[in-house]
């Protein structure tokens, strides 16, 4: 005989079987969207590292899927840029005078500086473009600019392979030495420095979107101040105070180290590594902390 509705209600109310209850107090609650402590924030970001990498790979693939040549544009774009710059600065303006292997010198400058430019410009727009994602999900917002840097790092891979082949096969061809292994260290420091800057500009652009226009102009000035197209030896004397400041520029140091290792078989001055390491670590730490401190303001 089945129990009626009244019997079921009675059993539900007065059943003496043990139950589990949890007392909810204000101490058990946390505010939605609150900024976690810095250590916890880093752990949350690290826990999502596989997703960040997969997301960057997916966006690289989708970015070329609609074009006829597909991923070939990852190599063709920097090659076309390099050819244009060589035509203007090498053939028309004769900047190659006094520079050994000007083609390699120019391509290293264009390809590596382009990575930093694209990462910073993309980082500046990352929070604005990700506002719908920010409002829908809870995750460390630093994932947005870091994902941009990862995406450009993946794009840089085929470019570096092409660069190495051009330098090795196109006259005046260079013979690689053991110093080429040092290039990985220089690139790692460049990625750290660029990531810190991407976090900084993402924070600033989230507060003041108009700053993205200023970033574009600043990057052009920085391009010319990093000896991408010419050598400071032709324009400035060895004792010039301006030259001292320009050579403290972290992007100039990156390009100078890579050129020494790849083109001129020269071991870079250890002090260059110290200065570049200071720029990389300092910028990454400052950029990360500045971005984290404004975590609750993103997406408003």
PDB file of C-alpha atoms in Angstrom:
ATOM      1  CA  UNK A   1       0.000   0.000   0.000  1.00  0.00           C
ATOM      2  CA  UNK A   2       1.527   3.286  -1.082  1.00  0.00           C
ATOM      3  CA  UNK A   3       1.710   6.243   1.265  1.00  0.00           C
ATOM      4  CA  UNK A   4      -0.612   9.129   0.526  1.00  0.00           C
ATOM      5  CA  UNK A   5       0.406  12.737   0.088  1.00  0.00           C
ATOM      6  CA  UNK A   6      -0.237  13.572   3.724  1.00  0.00           C
ATOM      7  CA  UNK A   7       1.905  10.644   4.914  1.00  0.00           C
ATOM      8  CA  UNK A   8       4.768  11.725   2.614  1.00  0.00           C
ATOM      9  CA  UNK A   9       4.604  15.307   3.885  1.00  0.00           C
ATOM     10  CA  UNK A  10       4.583  14.084   7.470  1.00  0.00           C
ATOM     11  CA  UNK A  11       7.642  11.895   6.839  1.00  0.00           C
ATOM     12  CA  UNK A  12       9.521  14.735   5.183  1.00  0.00           C
ATOM     13  CA  UNK A  13       8.887  17.071   8.118  1.00  0.00           C
ATOM     14  CA  UNK A  14       9.358  14.729  11.062  1.00  0.00           C
ATOM     15  CA  UNK A  15      11.692  12.040   9.790  1.00  0.00           C
ATOM     16  CA  UNK A  16      14.313  11.490  12.463  1.00  0.00           C
ATOM     17  CA  UNK A  17      17.034  10.313  10.042  1.00  0.00           C
ATOM     18  CA  UNK A  18      20.290  12.345  10.333  1.00  0.00           C
ATOM     19  CA  UNK A  19      20.717  15.252   7.957  1.00  0.00           C
ATOM     20  CA  UNK A  20      23.641  17.477   7.060  1.00  0.00           C
ATOM     21  CA  UNK A  21      23.297  21.208   7.575  1.00  0.00           C
ATOM     22  CA  UNK A  22      25.803  23.986   7.120  1.00  0.00           C
ATOM     23  CA  UNK A  23      25.602  27.274   8.872  1.00  0.00           C
ATOM     24  CA  UNK A  24      26.159  30.157   6.474  1.00  0.00           C
ATOM     25  CA  UNK A  25      27.735  33.234   8.028  1.00  0.00           C
ATOM     26  CA  UNK A  26      29.278  36.372   6.630  1.00  0.00           C
ATOM     27  CA  UNK A  27      32.678  34.794   7.127  1.00  0.00           C
ATOM     28  CA  UNK A  28      31.790  32.019   4.654  1.00  0.00           C
ATOM     29  CA  UNK A  29      30.812  34.422   1.894  1.00  0.00           C
ATOM     30  CA  UNK A  30      33.036  36.213  -0.594  1.00  0.00           C
ATOM     31  CA  UNK A  31      32.197  39.086  -2.873  1.00  0.00           C
ATOM     32  CA  UNK A  32      31.724  38.127  -6.513  1.00  0.00           C
ATOM     33  CA  UNK A  33      34.449  39.636  -8.692  1.00  0.00           C
ATOM     34  CA  UNK A  34      36.647  40.598  -5.737  1.00  0.00           C
ATOM     35  CA  UNK A  35      40.372  40.842  -6.388  1.00  0.00           C
ATOM     36  CA  UNK A  36      42.142  37.782  -4.938  1.00  0.00           C
ATOM     37  CA  UNK A  37      45.470  38.129  -3.105  1.00  0.00           C
ATOM     38  CA  UNK A  38      48.473  38.370  -5.397  1.00  0.00           C
ATOM     39  CA  UNK A  39      49.767  34.862  -4.642  1.00  0.00           C
ATOM     40  CA  UNK A  40      46.363  33.294  -5.241  1.00  0.00           C
ATOM     41  CA  UNK A  41      45.984  35.362  -8.421  1.00  0.00           C
ATOM     42  CA  UNK A  42      49.241  33.943  -9.780  1.00  0.00           C
ATOM     43  CA  UNK A  43      48.125  30.385  -8.931  1.00  0.00           C
ATOM     44  CA  UNK A  44      44.775  30.907 -10.657  1.00  0.00           C
ATOM     45  CA  UNK A  45      46.539  32.187 -13.746  1.00  0.00           C
ATOM     46  CA  UNK A  46      49.001  29.291 -13.736  1.00  0.00           C
ATOM     47  CA  UNK A  47      46.142  26.804 -13.439  1.00  0.00           C
ATOM     48  CA  UNK A  48      44.781  28.154 -16.738  1.00  0.00           C
ATOM     49  CA  UNK A  49      48.085  27.948 -18.638  1.00  0.00           C
ATOM     50  CA  UNK A  50      46.962  25.058 -20.850  1.00  0.00           C
ATOM     51  CA  UNK A  51      43.801  26.914 -21.831  1.00  0.00           C
ATOM     52  CA  UNK A  52      45.798  30.070 -22.636  1.00  0.00           C
ATOM     53  CA  UNK A  53      48.140  28.116 -24.890  1.00  0.00           C
ATOM     54  CA  UNK A  54      45.278  26.307 -26.643  1.00  0.00           C
ATOM     55  CA  UNK A  55      43.394  29.588 -27.083  1.00  0.00           C
ATOM     56  CA  UNK A  56      46.448  31.265 -28.615  1.00  0.00           C
ATOM     57  CA  UNK A  57      46.947  28.358 -31.047  1.00  0.00           C
ATOM     58  CA  UNK A  58      43.282  28.423 -32.060  1.00  0.00           C
ATOM     59  CA  UNK A  59      43.382  32.157 -32.766  1.00  0.00           C
ATOM     60  CA  UNK A  60      46.547  31.821 -34.830  1.00  0.00           C
ATOM     61  CA  UNK A  61      44.838  29.135 -36.941  1.00  0.00           C
ATOM     62  CA  UNK A  62      41.582  31.072 -37.296  1.00  0.00           C
ATOM     63  CA  UNK A  63      43.409  34.257 -38.240  1.00  0.00           C
ATOM     64  CA  UNK A  64      44.677  32.744 -41.501  1.00  0.00           C
ATOM     65  CA  UNK A  65      41.871  30.280 -42.246  1.00  0.00           C
ATOM     66  CA  UNK A  66      39.900  32.633 -44.483  1.00  0.00           C
ATOM     67  CA  UNK A  67      42.828  33.490 -46.791  1.00  0.00           C
ATOM     68  CA  UNK A  68      43.882  31.447 -49.804  1.00  0.00           C
ATOM     69  CA  UNK A  69      47.486  30.980 -48.703  1.00  0.00           C
ATOM     70  CA  UNK A  70      46.558  30.334 -45.072  1.00  0.00           C
ATOM     71  CA  UNK A  71      49.486  30.043 -42.675  1.00  0.00           C
ATOM     72  CA  UNK A  72      51.921  31.048 -45.416  1.00  0.00           C
ATOM     73  CA  UNK A  73      51.030  34.650 -44.557  1.00  0.00           C
ATOM     74  CA  UNK A  74      52.776  34.203 -41.210  1.00  0.00           C
ATOM     75  CA  UNK A  75      55.991  34.166 -43.244  1.00  0.00           C
ATOM     76  CA  UNK A  76      54.957  36.341 -46.195  1.00  0.00           C
ATOM     77  CA  UNK A  77      53.883  39.354 -44.125  1.00  0.00           C
ATOM     78  CA  UNK A  78      57.260  39.950 -42.434  1.00  0.00           C
ATOM     79  CA  UNK A  79      59.066  39.132 -45.693  1.00  0.00           C
ATOM     80  CA  UNK A  80      57.079  41.777 -47.551  1.00  0.00           C
ATOM     81  CA  UNK A  81      57.701  44.274 -44.756  1.00  0.00           C
ATOM     82  CA  UNK A  82      61.413  43.496 -44.865  1.00  0.00           C
ATOM     83  CA  UNK A  83      61.518  43.919 -48.645  1.00  0.00           C
ATOM     84  CA  UNK A  84      59.777  47.307 -48.436  1.00  0.00           C
ATOM     85  CA  UNK A  85      62.115  48.537 -45.702  1.00  0.00           C
ATOM     86  CA  UNK A  86      65.148  47.300 -47.665  1.00  0.00           C
ATOM     87  CA  UNK A  87      63.950  49.164 -50.757  1.00  0.00           C
ATOM     88  CA  UNK A  88      63.430  52.402 -48.824  1.00  0.00           C
ATOM     89  CA  UNK A  89      66.294  52.372 -46.336  1.00  0.00           C
ATOM     90  CA  UNK A  90      68.811  50.209 -48.158  1.00  0.00           C
ATOM     91  CA  UNK A  91      68.506  51.160 -51.830  1.00  0.00           C
ATOM     92  CA  UNK A  92      66.919  54.609 -51.790  1.00  0.00           C
ATOM     93  CA  UNK A  93      68.354  56.125 -48.616  1.00  0.00           C
ATOM     94  CA  UNK A  94      71.648  54.171 -48.747  1.00  0.00           C
ATOM     95  CA  UNK A  95      71.548  53.348 -45.039  1.00  0.00           C
ATOM     96  CA  UNK A  96      73.464  50.146 -45.709  1.00  0.00           C
ATOM     97  CA  UNK A  97      76.756  52.032 -46.008  1.00  0.00           C
ATOM     98  CA  UNK A  98      79.022  51.107 -43.130  1.00  0.00           C
ATOM     99  CA  UNK A  99      76.839  48.146 -42.044  1.00  0.00           C
ATOM    100  CA  UNK A 100      78.124  44.660 -42.746  1.00  0.00           C
ATOM    101  CA  UNK A 101      75.365  42.392 -44.100  1.00  0.00           C
ATOM    102  CA  UNK A 102      72.742  45.124 -44.065  1.00  0.00           C
ATOM    103  CA  UNK A 103      69.997  42.741 -45.238  1.00  0.00           C
ATOM    104  CA  UNK A 104      70.445  40.485 -42.212  1.00  0.00           C
ATOM    105  CA  UNK A 105      70.816  43.534 -39.966  1.00  0.00           C
ATOM    106  CA  UNK A 106      67.545  44.967 -41.270  1.00  0.00           C
ATOM    107  CA  UNK A 107      65.547  41.724 -41.178  1.00  0.00           C
ATOM    108  CA  UNK A 108      66.524  40.968 -37.573  1.00  0.00           C
ATOM    109  CA  UNK A 109      65.419  44.468 -36.570  1.00  0.00           C
ATOM    110  CA  UNK A 110      62.132  44.370 -38.470  1.00  0.00           C
ATOM    111  CA  UNK A 111      61.066  40.852 -37.445  1.00  0.00           C
ATOM    112  CA  UNK A 112      61.874  41.118 -33.730  1.00  0.00           C
ATOM    113  CA  UNK A 113      60.553  44.640 -33.295  1.00  0.00           C
ATOM    114  CA  UNK A 114      57.355  43.664 -35.077  1.00  0.00           C
ATOM    115  CA  UNK A 115      56.688  41.040 -32.384  1.00  0.00           C
ATOM    116  CA  UNK A 116      56.897  43.677 -29.645  1.00  0.00           C
ATOM    117  CA  UNK A 117      54.784  46.165 -31.617  1.00  0.00           C
ATOM    118  CA  UNK A 118      51.978  43.685 -32.310  1.00  0.00           C
ATOM    119  CA  UNK A 119      51.961  42.420 -28.715  1.00  0.00           C
ATOM    120  CA  UNK A 120      51.741  45.896 -27.197  1.00  0.00           C
ATOM    121  CA  UNK A 121      49.083  47.115 -29.621  1.00  0.00           C
ATOM    122  CA  UNK A 122      47.050  43.937 -29.100  1.00  0.00           C
ATOM    123  CA  UNK A 123      47.538  44.084 -25.330  1.00  0.00           C
ATOM    124  CA  UNK A 124      46.210  47.634 -25.240  1.00  0.00           C
ATOM    125  CA  UNK A 125      42.958  46.490 -26.868  1.00  0.00           C
ATOM    126  CA  UNK A 126      42.648  43.149 -25.056  1.00  0.00           C
ATOM    127  CA  UNK A 127      40.535  44.271 -22.083  1.00  0.00           C
ATOM    128  CA  UNK A 128      38.164  46.352 -24.212  1.00  0.00           C
ATOM    129  CA  UNK A 129      37.695  43.510 -26.686  1.00  0.00           C
ATOM    130  CA  UNK A 130      37.195  40.989 -23.895  1.00  0.00           C
ATOM    131  CA  UNK A 131      34.537  42.872 -21.920  1.00  0.00           C
ATOM    132  CA  UNK A 132      31.759  40.423 -22.778  1.00  0.00           C
ATOM    133  CA  UNK A 133      33.948  37.543 -21.600  1.00  0.00           C
ATOM    134  CA  UNK A 134      34.844  39.425 -18.415  1.00  0.00           C
ATOM    135  CA  UNK A 135      31.186  40.058 -17.585  1.00  0.00           C
ATOM    136  CA  UNK A 136      30.181  36.457 -18.260  1.00  0.00           C
ATOM    137  CA  UNK A 137      32.945  34.524 -16.476  1.00  0.00           C
ATOM    138  CA  UNK A 138      35.221  34.818 -13.473  1.00  0.00           C
ATOM    139  CA  UNK A 139      38.891  34.388 -14.348  1.00  0.00           C
ATOM    140  CA  UNK A 140      42.177  36.299 -13.883  1.00  0.00           C
ATOM    141  CA  UNK A 141      41.881  39.237 -16.289  1.00  0.00           C
ATOM    142  CA  UNK A 142      45.635  39.186 -16.896  1.00  0.00           C
ATOM    143  CA  UNK A 143      44.928  36.168 -19.104  1.00  0.00           C
ATOM    144  CA  UNK A 144      43.705  38.545 -21.833  1.00  0.00           C
ATOM    145  CA  UNK A 145      46.937  40.496 -22.560  1.00  0.00           C
ATOM    146  CA  UNK A 146      49.068  37.415 -21.853  1.00  0.00           C
ATOM    147  CA  UNK A 147      47.054  35.495 -24.465  1.00  0.00           C
ATOM    148  CA  UNK A 148      47.870  38.225 -27.001  1.00  0.00           C
ATOM    149  CA  UNK A 149      51.606  37.853 -26.332  1.00  0.00           C
ATOM    150  CA  UNK A 150      51.374  34.064 -26.652  1.00  0.00           C
ATOM    151  CA  UNK A 151      49.541  34.401 -29.959  1.00  0.00           C
ATOM    152  CA  UNK A 152      52.232  36.690 -31.369  1.00  0.00           C
ATOM    153  CA  UNK A 153      54.931  34.392 -30.021  1.00  0.00           C
ATOM    154  CA  UNK A 154      53.424  31.523 -32.000  1.00  0.00           C
ATOM    155  CA  UNK A 155      53.340  33.756 -35.074  1.00  0.00           C
ATOM    156  CA  UNK A 156      57.008  34.579 -34.489  1.00  0.00           C
ATOM    157  CA  UNK A 157      58.076  30.919 -34.755  1.00  0.00           C
ATOM    158  CA  UNK A 158      57.759  30.517 -38.563  1.00  0.00           C
ATOM    159  CA  UNK A 159      59.218  33.999 -38.988  1.00  0.00           C
ATOM    160  CA  UNK A 160      62.380  33.072 -37.102  1.00  0.00           C
ATOM    161  CA  UNK A 161      62.812  29.908 -39.176  1.00  0.00           C
ATOM    162  CA  UNK A 162      62.526  31.985 -42.363  1.00  0.00           C
ATOM    163  CA  UNK A 163      64.948  34.575 -40.963  1.00  0.00           C
ATOM    164  CA  UNK A 164      67.534  31.914 -40.132  1.00  0.00           C
ATOM    165  CA  UNK A 165      67.271  30.449 -43.646  1.00  0.00           C
ATOM    166  CA  UNK A 166      67.628  33.849 -45.336  1.00  0.00           C
ATOM    167  CA  UNK A 167      70.693  34.781 -43.311  1.00  0.00           C
ATOM    168  CA  UNK A 168      72.311  31.410 -43.987  1.00  0.00           C
ATOM    169  CA  UNK A 169      71.614  31.132 -47.731  1.00  0.00           C
ATOM    170  CA  UNK A 170      71.301  34.705 -49.101  1.00  0.00           C
ATOM    171  CA  UNK A 171      74.645  36.392 -49.808  1.00  0.00           C
ATOM    172  CA  UNK A 172      76.538  37.516 -47.896  1.00  0.00           C
ATOM    173  CA  UNK A 173      75.729  34.200 -46.207  1.00  0.00           C
ATOM    174  CA  UNK A 174      76.726  33.819 -42.582  1.00  0.00           C
ATOM    175  CA  UNK A 175      78.197  30.742 -40.906  1.00  0.00           C
ATOM    176  CA  UNK A 176      76.447  30.084 -37.612  1.00  0.00           C
ATOM    177  CA  UNK A 177      78.548  29.531 -34.481  1.00  0.00           C
ATOM    178  CA  UNK A 178      77.739  28.266 -30.983  1.00  0.00           C
ATOM    179  CA  UNK A 179      76.669  31.826 -30.117  1.00  0.00           C
ATOM    180  CA  UNK A 180      73.364  31.290 -31.906  1.00  0.00           C
ATOM    181  CA  UNK A 181      72.265  29.380 -28.780  1.00  0.00           C
ATOM    182  CA  UNK A 182      72.400  32.687 -26.896  1.00  0.00           C
ATOM    183  CA  UNK A 183      69.593  34.029 -29.106  1.00  0.00           C
ATOM    184  CA  UNK A 184      67.057  31.958 -27.143  1.00  0.00           C
ATOM    185  CA  UNK A 185      68.035  33.793 -23.955  1.00  0.00           C
ATOM    186  CA  UNK A 186      67.689  37.195 -25.606  1.00  0.00           C
ATOM    187  CA  UNK A 187      64.277  36.266 -27.001  1.00  0.00           C
ATOM    188  CA  UNK A 188      63.121  34.970 -23.594  1.00  0.00           C
ATOM    189  CA  UNK A 189      64.037  38.308 -22.006  1.00  0.00           C
ATOM    190  CA  UNK A 190      62.292  40.149 -24.846  1.00  0.00           C
ATOM    191  CA  UNK A 191      59.112  38.121 -24.242  1.00  0.00           C
ATOM    192  CA  UNK A 192      59.232  38.917 -20.514  1.00  0.00           C
ATOM    193  CA  UNK A 193      59.737  42.610 -21.194  1.00  0.00           C
ATOM    194  CA  UNK A 194      56.995  42.687 -23.834  1.00  0.00           C
ATOM    195  CA  UNK A 195      54.537  40.856 -21.548  1.00  0.00           C
ATOM    196  CA  UNK A 196      55.118  43.410 -18.801  1.00  0.00           C
ATOM    197  CA  UNK A 197      54.483  46.267 -21.225  1.00  0.00           C
ATOM    198  CA  UNK A 198      51.364  44.562 -22.610  1.00  0.00           C
ATOM    199  CA  UNK A 199      49.966  44.318 -19.060  1.00  0.00           C
ATOM    200  CA  UNK A 200      50.757  47.965 -18.380  1.00  0.00           C
ATOM    201  CA  UNK A 201      49.162  49.322 -21.542  1.00  0.00           C
ATOM    202  CA  UNK A 202      46.142  47.029 -21.055  1.00  0.00           C
ATOM    203  CA  UNK A 203      45.617  48.614 -17.647  1.00  0.00           C
ATOM    204  CA  UNK A 204      46.006  52.162 -18.970  1.00  0.00           C
ATOM    205  CA  UNK A 205      43.809  51.592 -22.020  1.00  0.00           C
ATOM    206  CA  UNK A 206      41.067  50.040 -19.862  1.00  0.00           C
ATOM    207  CA  UNK A 207      40.956  53.262 -17.840  1.00  0.00           C
ATOM    208  CA  UNK A 208      41.421  55.617 -20.809  1.00  0.00           C
ATOM    209  CA  UNK A 209      40.638  54.000 -24.203  1.00  0.00           C
ATOM    210  CA  UNK A 210      42.014  56.994 -26.126  1.00  0.00           C
ATOM    211  CA  UNK A 211      45.505  55.980 -25.070  1.00  0.00           C
ATOM    212  CA  UNK A 212      45.543  53.326 -27.811  1.00  0.00           C
ATOM    213  CA  UNK A 213      46.030  56.115 -30.370  1.00  0.00           C
ATOM    214  CA  UNK A 214      49.040  57.438 -28.477  1.00  0.00           C
ATOM    215  CA  UNK A 215      50.521  53.952 -28.230  1.00  0.00           C
ATOM    216  CA  UNK A 216      50.596  53.627 -32.021  1.00  0.00           C
ATOM    217  CA  UNK A 217      52.525  56.894 -32.381  1.00  0.00           C
ATOM    218  CA  UNK A 218      54.871  55.997 -29.538  1.00  0.00           C
ATOM    219  CA  UNK A 219      55.713  52.670 -31.154  1.00  0.00           C
ATOM    220  CA  UNK A 220      56.725  54.419 -34.371  1.00  0.00           C
ATOM    221  CA  UNK A 221      59.076  56.750 -32.495  1.00  0.00           C
ATOM    222  CA  UNK A 222      60.472  53.777 -30.570  1.00  0.00           C
ATOM    223  CA  UNK A 223      61.033  51.936 -33.857  1.00  0.00           C
ATOM    224  CA  UNK A 224      63.341  54.677 -35.132  1.00  0.00           C
ATOM    225  CA  UNK A 225      65.086  54.935 -31.765  1.00  0.00           C
ATOM    226  CA  UNK A 226      66.005  51.241 -31.716  1.00  0.00           C
ATOM    227  CA  UNK A 227      68.416  51.220 -34.691  1.00  0.00           C
ATOM    228  CA  UNK A 228      66.145  48.948 -36.733  1.00  0.00           C
ATOM    229  CA  UNK A 229      67.026  50.568 -40.082  1.00  0.00           C
ATOM    230  CA  UNK A 230      70.413  52.155 -39.448  1.00  0.00           C
ATOM    231  CA  UNK A 231      73.417  52.086 -37.163  1.00  0.00           C
ATOM    232  CA  UNK A 232      74.069  54.673 -34.474  1.00  0.00           C
ATOM    233  CA  UNK A 233      77.724  54.608 -35.582  1.00  0.00           C
ATOM    234  CA  UNK A 234      76.855  56.667 -38.669  1.00  0.00           C
ATOM    235  CA  UNK A 235      74.747  59.249 -36.886  1.00  0.00           C
ATOM    236  CA  UNK A 236      76.260  59.677 -33.425  1.00  0.00           C
ATOM    237  CA  UNK A 237      79.779  59.804 -32.077  1.00  0.00           C
ATOM    238  CA  UNK A 238      81.083  57.294 -29.563  1.00  0.00           C
ATOM    239  CA  UNK A 239      81.039  59.916 -26.800  1.00  0.00           C
ATOM    240  CA  UNK A 240      77.576  61.292 -27.581  1.00  0.00           C
ATOM    241  CA  UNK A 241      75.367  61.562 -24.495  1.00  0.00           C
ATOM    242  CA  UNK A 242      72.310  60.881 -26.674  1.00  0.00           C
ATOM    243  CA  UNK A 243      73.891  57.642 -27.859  1.00  0.00           C
ATOM    244  CA  UNK A 244      74.343  56.472 -24.268  1.00  0.00           C
ATOM    245  CA  UNK A 245      70.615  56.933 -23.638  1.00  0.00           C
ATOM    246  CA  UNK A 246      69.604  55.310 -26.904  1.00  0.00           C
ATOM    247  CA  UNK A 247      71.761  52.264 -26.266  1.00  0.00           C
ATOM    248  CA  UNK A 248      70.086  51.775 -22.869  1.00  0.00           C
ATOM    249  CA  UNK A 249      66.841  51.175 -24.798  1.00  0.00           C
ATOM    250  CA  UNK A 250      65.871  47.529 -24.112  1.00  0.00           C
ATOM    251  CA  UNK A 251      64.792  46.848 -27.687  1.00  0.00           C
ATOM    252  CA  UNK A 252      68.109  48.167 -29.008  1.00  0.00           C
ATOM    253  CA  UNK A 253      69.870  45.813 -26.596  1.00  0.00           C
ATOM    254  CA  UNK A 254      67.805  42.829 -27.828  1.00  0.00           C
ATOM    255  CA  UNK A 255      68.588  43.594 -31.467  1.00  0.00           C
ATOM    256  CA  UNK A 256      72.260  44.283 -30.717  1.00  0.00           C
ATOM    257  CA  UNK A 257      72.694  40.960 -28.889  1.00  0.00           C
ATOM    258  CA  UNK A 258      70.955  38.946 -31.618  1.00  0.00           C
ATOM    259  CA  UNK A 259      72.934  40.673 -34.378  1.00  0.00           C
ATOM    260  CA  UNK A 260      76.224  40.030 -32.577  1.00  0.00           C
ATOM    261  CA  UNK A 261      75.386  36.340 -32.149  1.00  0.00           C
ATOM    262  CA  UNK A 262      73.921  35.682 -35.599  1.00  0.00           C
ATOM    263  CA  UNK A 263      75.693  38.046 -37.989  1.00  0.00           C
ATOM    264  CA  UNK A 264      79.046  38.929 -36.496  1.00  0.00           C
ATOM    265  CA  UNK A 265      80.009  35.822 -34.438  1.00  0.00           C
ATOM    266  CA  UNK A 266      80.673  38.074 -31.439  1.00  0.00           C
ATOM    267  CA  UNK A 267      79.983  37.233 -27.812  1.00  0.00           C
ATOM    268  CA  UNK A 268      77.789  40.012 -26.369  1.00  0.00           C
ATOM    269  CA  UNK A 269      79.110  42.075 -23.489  1.00  0.00           C
ATOM    270  CA  UNK A 270      77.885  40.518 -20.188  1.00  0.00           C
ATOM    271  CA  UNK A 271      76.773  43.967 -19.045  1.00  0.00           C
ATOM    272  CA  UNK A 272      74.274  44.021 -21.908  1.00  0.00           C
ATOM    273  CA  UNK A 273      72.655  40.904 -20.465  1.00  0.00           C
ATOM    274  CA  UNK A 274      72.500  42.443 -17.000  1.00  0.00           C
ATOM    275  CA  UNK A 275      70.801  45.608 -18.271  1.00  0.00           C
ATOM    276  CA  UNK A 276      68.354  43.672 -20.460  1.00  0.00           C
ATOM    277  CA  UNK A 277      67.572  41.280 -17.599  1.00  0.00           C
ATOM    278  CA  UNK A 278      66.839  44.240 -15.326  1.00  0.00           C
ATOM    279  CA  UNK A 279      64.465  45.716 -17.908  1.00  0.00           C
ATOM    280  CA  UNK A 280      62.727  42.357 -18.451  1.00  0.00           C
ATOM    281  CA  UNK A 281      62.213  41.362 -14.816  1.00  0.00           C
ATOM    282  CA  UNK A 282      61.415  44.890 -13.620  1.00  0.00           C
ATOM    283  CA  UNK A 283      58.876  45.587 -16.361  1.00  0.00           C
ATOM    284  CA  UNK A 284      57.174  42.206 -15.948  1.00  0.00           C
ATOM    285  CA  UNK A 285      56.817  42.563 -12.161  1.00  0.00           C
ATOM    286  CA  UNK A 286      55.631  46.181 -12.310  1.00  0.00           C
ATOM    287  CA  UNK A 287      53.224  45.496 -15.178  1.00  0.00           C
ATOM    288  CA  UNK A 288      51.741  42.450 -13.463  1.00  0.00           C
ATOM    289  CA  UNK A 289      51.226  44.206 -10.119  1.00  0.00           C
ATOM    290  CA  UNK A 290      49.753  47.339 -11.725  1.00  0.00           C
ATOM    291  CA  UNK A 291      47.327  45.228 -13.737  1.00  0.00           C
ATOM    292  CA  UNK A 292      46.378  43.085 -10.721  1.00  0.00           C
ATOM    293  CA  UNK A 293      45.654  46.106  -8.514  1.00  0.00           C
ATOM    294  CA  UNK A 294      42.910  47.218 -10.937  1.00  0.00           C
ATOM    295  CA  UNK A 295      41.426  43.720 -11.324  1.00  0.00           C
ATOM    296  CA  UNK A 296      37.985  44.717 -10.020  1.00  0.00           C
ATOM    297  CA  UNK A 297      37.605  47.656 -12.413  1.00  0.00           C
ATOM    298  CA  UNK A 298      37.785  45.671 -15.673  1.00  0.00           C
ATOM    299  CA  UNK A 299      34.501  45.061 -17.422  1.00  0.00           C
ATOM    300  CA  UNK A 300      32.584  47.879 -15.747  1.00  0.00           C
TER     301      UNK A 300
END
